[in-house]
JSON list of C-alpha atoms in Angstrom, two decimals:
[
{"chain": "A", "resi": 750, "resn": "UNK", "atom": "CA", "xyz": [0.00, 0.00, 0.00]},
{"chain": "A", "resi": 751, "resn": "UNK", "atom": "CA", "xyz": [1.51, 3.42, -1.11]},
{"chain": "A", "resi": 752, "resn": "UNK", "atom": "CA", "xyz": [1.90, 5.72, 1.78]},
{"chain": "A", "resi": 753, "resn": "UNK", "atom": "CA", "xyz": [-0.67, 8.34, 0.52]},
{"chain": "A", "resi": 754, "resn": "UNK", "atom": "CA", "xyz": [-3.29, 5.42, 0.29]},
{"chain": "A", "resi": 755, "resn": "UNK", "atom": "CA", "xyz": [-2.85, 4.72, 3.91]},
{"chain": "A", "resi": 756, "resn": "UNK", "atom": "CA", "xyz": [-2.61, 8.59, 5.45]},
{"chain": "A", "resi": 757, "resn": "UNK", "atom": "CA", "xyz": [-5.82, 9.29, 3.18]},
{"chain": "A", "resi": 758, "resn": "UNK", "atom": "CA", "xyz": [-7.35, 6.38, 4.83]},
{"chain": "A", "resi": 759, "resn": "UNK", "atom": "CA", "xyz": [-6.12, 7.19, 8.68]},
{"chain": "A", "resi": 760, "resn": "UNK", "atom": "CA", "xyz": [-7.63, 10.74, 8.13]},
{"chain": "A", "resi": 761, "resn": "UNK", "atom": "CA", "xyz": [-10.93, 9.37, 6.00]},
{"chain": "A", "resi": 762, "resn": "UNK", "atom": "CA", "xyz": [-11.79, 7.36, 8.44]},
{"chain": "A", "resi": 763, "resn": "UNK", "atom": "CA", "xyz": [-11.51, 9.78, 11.38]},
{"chain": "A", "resi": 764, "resn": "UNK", "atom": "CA", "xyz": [-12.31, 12.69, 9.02]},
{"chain": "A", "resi": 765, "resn": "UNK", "atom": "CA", "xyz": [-15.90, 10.25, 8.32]},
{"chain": "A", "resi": 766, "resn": "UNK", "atom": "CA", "xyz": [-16.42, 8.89, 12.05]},
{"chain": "A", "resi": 767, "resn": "UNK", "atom": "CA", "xyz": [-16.47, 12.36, 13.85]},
{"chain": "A", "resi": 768, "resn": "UNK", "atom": "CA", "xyz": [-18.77, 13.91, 11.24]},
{"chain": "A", "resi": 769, "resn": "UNK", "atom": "CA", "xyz": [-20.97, 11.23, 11.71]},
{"chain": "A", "resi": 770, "resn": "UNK", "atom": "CA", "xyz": [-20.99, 10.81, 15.52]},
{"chain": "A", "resi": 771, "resn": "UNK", "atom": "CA", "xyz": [-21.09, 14.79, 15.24]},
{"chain": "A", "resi": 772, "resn": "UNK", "atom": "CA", "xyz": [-24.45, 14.84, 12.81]},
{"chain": "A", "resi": 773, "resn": "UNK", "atom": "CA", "xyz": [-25.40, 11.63, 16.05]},
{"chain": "A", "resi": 774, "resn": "UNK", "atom": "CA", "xyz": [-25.51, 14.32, 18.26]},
{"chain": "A", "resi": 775, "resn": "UNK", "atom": "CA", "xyz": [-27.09, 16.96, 16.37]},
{"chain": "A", "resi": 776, "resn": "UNK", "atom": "CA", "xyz": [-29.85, 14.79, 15.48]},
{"chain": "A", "resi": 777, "resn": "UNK", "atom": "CA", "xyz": [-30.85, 12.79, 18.31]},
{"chain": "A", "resi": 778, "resn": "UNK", "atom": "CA", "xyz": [-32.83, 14.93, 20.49]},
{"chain": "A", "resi": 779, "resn": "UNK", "atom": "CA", "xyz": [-32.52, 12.36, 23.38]},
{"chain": "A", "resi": 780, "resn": "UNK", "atom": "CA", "xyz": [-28.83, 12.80, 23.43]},
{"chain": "A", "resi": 781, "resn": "UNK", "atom": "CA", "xyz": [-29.32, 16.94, 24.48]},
{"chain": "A", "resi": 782, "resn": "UNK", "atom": "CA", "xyz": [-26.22, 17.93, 22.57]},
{"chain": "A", "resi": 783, "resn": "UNK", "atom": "CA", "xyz": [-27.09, 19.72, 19.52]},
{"chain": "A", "resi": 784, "resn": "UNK", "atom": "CA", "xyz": [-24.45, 22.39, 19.78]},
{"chain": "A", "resi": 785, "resn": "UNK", "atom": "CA", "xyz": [-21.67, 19.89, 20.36]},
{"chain": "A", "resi": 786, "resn": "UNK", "atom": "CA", "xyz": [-22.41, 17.57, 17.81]},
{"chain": "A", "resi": 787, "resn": "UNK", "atom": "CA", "xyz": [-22.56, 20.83, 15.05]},
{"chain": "A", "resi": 788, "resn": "UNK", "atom": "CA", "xyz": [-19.14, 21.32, 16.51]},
{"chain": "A", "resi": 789, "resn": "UNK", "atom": "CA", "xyz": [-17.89, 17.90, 16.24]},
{"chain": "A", "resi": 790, "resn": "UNK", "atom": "CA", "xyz": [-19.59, 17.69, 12.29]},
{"chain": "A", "resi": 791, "resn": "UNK", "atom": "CA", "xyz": [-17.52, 20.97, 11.60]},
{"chain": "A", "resi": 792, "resn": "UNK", "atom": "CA", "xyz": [-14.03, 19.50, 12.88]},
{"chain": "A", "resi": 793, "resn": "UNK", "atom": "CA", "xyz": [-14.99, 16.00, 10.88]},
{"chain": "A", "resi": 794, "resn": "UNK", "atom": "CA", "xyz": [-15.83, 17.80, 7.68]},
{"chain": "A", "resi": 795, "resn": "UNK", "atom": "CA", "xyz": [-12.33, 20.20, 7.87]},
{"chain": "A", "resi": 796, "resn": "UNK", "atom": "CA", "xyz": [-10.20, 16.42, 8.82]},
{"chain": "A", "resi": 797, "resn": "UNK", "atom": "CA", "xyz": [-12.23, 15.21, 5.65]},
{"chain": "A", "resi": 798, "resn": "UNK", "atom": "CA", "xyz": [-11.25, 18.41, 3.75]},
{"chain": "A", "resi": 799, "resn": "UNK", "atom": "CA", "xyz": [-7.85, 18.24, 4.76]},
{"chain": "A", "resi": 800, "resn": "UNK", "atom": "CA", "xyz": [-7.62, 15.04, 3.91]},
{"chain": "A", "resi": 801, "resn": "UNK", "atom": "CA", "xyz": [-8.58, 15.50, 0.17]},
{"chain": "A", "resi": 802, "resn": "UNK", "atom": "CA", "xyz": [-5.61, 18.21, 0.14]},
{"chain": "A", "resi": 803, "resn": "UNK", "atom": "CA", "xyz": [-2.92, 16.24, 1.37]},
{"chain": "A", "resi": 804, "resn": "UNK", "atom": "CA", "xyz": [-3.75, 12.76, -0.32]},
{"chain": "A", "resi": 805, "resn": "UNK", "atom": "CA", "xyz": [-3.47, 15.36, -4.09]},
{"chain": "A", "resi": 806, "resn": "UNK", "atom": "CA", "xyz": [-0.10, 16.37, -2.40]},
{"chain": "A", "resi": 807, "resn": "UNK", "atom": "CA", "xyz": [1.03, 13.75, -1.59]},
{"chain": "A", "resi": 808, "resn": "UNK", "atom": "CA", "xyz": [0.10, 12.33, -5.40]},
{"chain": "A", "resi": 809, "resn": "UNK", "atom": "CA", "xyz": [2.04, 15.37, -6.71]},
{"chain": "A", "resi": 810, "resn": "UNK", "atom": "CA", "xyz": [-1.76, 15.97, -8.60]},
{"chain": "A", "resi": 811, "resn": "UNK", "atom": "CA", "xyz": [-2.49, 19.79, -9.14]},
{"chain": "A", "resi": 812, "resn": "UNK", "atom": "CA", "xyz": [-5.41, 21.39, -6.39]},
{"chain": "A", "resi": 813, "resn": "UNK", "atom": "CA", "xyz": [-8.97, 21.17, -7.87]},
{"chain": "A", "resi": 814, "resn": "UNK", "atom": "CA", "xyz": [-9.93, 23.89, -9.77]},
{"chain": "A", "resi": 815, "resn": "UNK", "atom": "CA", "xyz": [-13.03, 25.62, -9.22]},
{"chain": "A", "resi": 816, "resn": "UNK", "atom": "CA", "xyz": [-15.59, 25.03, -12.84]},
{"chain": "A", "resi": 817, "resn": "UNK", "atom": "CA", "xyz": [-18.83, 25.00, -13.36]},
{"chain": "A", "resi": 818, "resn": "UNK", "atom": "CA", "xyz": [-18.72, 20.70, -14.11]},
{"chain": "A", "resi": 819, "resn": "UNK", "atom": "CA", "xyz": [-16.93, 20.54, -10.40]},
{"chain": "A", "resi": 820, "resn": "UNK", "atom": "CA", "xyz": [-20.08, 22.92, -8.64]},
{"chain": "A", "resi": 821, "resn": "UNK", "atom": "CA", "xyz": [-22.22, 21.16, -10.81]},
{"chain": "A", "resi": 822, "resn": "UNK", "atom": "CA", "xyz": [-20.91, 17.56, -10.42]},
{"chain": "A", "resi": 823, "resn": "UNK", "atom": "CA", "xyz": [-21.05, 18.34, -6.20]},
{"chain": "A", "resi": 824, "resn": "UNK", "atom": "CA", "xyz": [-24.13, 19.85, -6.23]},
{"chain": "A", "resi": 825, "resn": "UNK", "atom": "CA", "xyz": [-25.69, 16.61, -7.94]},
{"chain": "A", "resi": 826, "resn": "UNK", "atom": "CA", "xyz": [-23.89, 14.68, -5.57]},
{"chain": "A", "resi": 827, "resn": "UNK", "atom": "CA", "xyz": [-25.11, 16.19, -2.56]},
{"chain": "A", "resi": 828, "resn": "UNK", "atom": "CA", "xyz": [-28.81, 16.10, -3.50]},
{"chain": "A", "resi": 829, "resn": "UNK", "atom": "CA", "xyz": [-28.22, 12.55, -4.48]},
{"chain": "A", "resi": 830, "resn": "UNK", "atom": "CA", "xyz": [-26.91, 11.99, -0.98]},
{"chain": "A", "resi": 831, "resn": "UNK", "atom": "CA", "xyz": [-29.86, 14.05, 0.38]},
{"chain": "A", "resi": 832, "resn": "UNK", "atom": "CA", "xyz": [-32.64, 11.93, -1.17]},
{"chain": "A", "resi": 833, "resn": "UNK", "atom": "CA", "xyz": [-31.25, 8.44, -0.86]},
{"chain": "A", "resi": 834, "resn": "UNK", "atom": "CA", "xyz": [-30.74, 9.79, 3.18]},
{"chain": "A", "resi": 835, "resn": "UNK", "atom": "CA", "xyz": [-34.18, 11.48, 2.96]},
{"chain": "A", "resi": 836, "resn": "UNK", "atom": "CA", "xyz": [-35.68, 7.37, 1.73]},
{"chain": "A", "resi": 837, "resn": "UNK", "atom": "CA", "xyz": [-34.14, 5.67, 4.11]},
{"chain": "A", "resi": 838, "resn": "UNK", "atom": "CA", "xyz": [-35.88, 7.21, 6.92]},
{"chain": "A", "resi": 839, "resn": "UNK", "atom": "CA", "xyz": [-39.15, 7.86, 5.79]},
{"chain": "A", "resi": 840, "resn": "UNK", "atom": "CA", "xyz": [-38.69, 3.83, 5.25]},
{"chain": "A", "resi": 841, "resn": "UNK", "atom": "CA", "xyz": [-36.71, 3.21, 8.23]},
{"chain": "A", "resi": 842, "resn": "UNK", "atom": "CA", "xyz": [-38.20, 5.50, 11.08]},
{"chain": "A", "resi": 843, "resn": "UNK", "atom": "CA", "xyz": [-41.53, 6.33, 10.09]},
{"chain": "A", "resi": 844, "resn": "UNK", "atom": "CA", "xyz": [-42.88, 2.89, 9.17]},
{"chain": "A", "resi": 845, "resn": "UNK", "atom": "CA", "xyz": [-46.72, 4.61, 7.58]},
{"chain": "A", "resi": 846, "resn": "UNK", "atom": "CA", "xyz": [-44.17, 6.29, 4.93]},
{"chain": "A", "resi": 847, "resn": "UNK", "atom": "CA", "xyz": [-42.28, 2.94, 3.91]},
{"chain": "A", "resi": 848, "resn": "UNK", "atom": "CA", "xyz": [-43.73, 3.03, -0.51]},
{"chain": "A", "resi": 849, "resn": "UNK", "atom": "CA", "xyz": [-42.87, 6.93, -0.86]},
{"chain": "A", "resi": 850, "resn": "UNK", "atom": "CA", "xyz": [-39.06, 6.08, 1.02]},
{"chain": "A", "resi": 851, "resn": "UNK", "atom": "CA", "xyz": [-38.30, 3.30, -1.43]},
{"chain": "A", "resi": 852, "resn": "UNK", "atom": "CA", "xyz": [-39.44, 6.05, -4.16]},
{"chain": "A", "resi": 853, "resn": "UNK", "atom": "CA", "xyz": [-37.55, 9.05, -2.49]},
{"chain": "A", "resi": 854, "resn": "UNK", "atom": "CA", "xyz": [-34.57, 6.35, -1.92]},
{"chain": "A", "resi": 855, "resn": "UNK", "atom": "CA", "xyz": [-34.40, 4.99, -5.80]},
{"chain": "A", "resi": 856, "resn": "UNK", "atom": "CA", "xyz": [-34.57, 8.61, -7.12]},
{"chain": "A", "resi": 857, "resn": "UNK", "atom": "CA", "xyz": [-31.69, 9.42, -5.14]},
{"chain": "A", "resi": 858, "resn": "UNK", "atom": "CA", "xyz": [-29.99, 6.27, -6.15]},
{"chain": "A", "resi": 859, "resn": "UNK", "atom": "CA", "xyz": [-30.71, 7.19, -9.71]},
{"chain": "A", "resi": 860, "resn": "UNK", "atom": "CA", "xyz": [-29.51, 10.88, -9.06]},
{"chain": "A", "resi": 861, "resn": "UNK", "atom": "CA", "xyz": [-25.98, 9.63, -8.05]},
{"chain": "A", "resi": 862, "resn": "UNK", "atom": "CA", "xyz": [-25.63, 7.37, -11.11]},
{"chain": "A", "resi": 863, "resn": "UNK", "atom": "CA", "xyz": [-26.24, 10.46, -13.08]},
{"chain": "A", "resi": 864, "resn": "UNK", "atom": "CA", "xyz": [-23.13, 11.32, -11.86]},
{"chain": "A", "resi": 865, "resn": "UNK", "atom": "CA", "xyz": [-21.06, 9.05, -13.85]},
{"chain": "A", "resi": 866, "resn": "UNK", "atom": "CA", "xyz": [-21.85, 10.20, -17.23]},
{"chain": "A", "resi": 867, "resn": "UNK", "atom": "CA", "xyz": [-21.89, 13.40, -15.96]},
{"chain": "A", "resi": 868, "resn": "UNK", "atom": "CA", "xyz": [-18.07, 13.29, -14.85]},
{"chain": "A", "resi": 869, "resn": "UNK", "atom": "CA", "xyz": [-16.57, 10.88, -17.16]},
{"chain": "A", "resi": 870, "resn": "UNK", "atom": "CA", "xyz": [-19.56, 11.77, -20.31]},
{"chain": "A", "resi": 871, "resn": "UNK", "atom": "CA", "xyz": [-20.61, 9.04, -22.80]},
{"chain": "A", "resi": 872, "resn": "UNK", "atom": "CA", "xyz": [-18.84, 7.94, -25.53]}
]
């Protein structure tokens, strides 16, 4: 394993578990910690970020350069992300919404395979 393939996976995986234990806290109204957990999202998302910088360094690849295909490319991503999230709990926590989550869910699945001809276009 190359040495930037292992630091980008040390910092992913921290990077991923203290955004998600932070969005834990901000979510779960039993836990009483909705200021922390925004906190603890923020410092997850900036290891995450940081993480993405170093790995291209580290790769000797150039920084990503800010285009209409890249806002476009994570803006698809993100509502992807949001939907397929967004169907899993209407089918997951609120059981009288299960048909319209597996709807919400496979449009968001279908959203983020949009994203490969998108990125790499068809040919």
């Amino acid at each position: 394993m190359k040495k930037s393939t292992f630091v980008a996976m040390i910092l992913g995986t921290i990077g991923g578990i203290l955004f998600a234990l932070g969005m834990c806290m901000a979510l779960i109204p039993e836990w009483n910690a909705f200021n922390q957990g925004i906190v603890m999202g923020i410092i997850g998302a900036v290891v995450l970020l940081i993480m993405v910088i170093v790995w291209r360094k580290m790769e000797n690849k150039e920084p990503i350069k800010l285009s209409g295909k890249t806002i476009g490319a994570t803006l698809i991503g993100i509502v992807g992300a949001l939907l397929l999230g967004v169907g899993m709990c209407l089918t997951m926590v609120w059981s009288g919404y299960m048909v319209i989550g597996i709807i919400v869910g496979i449009v968001g699945i279908v959203v983020l395979l949009c994203l490969i001809p998108f990125i790499k276009g068809l040919k």
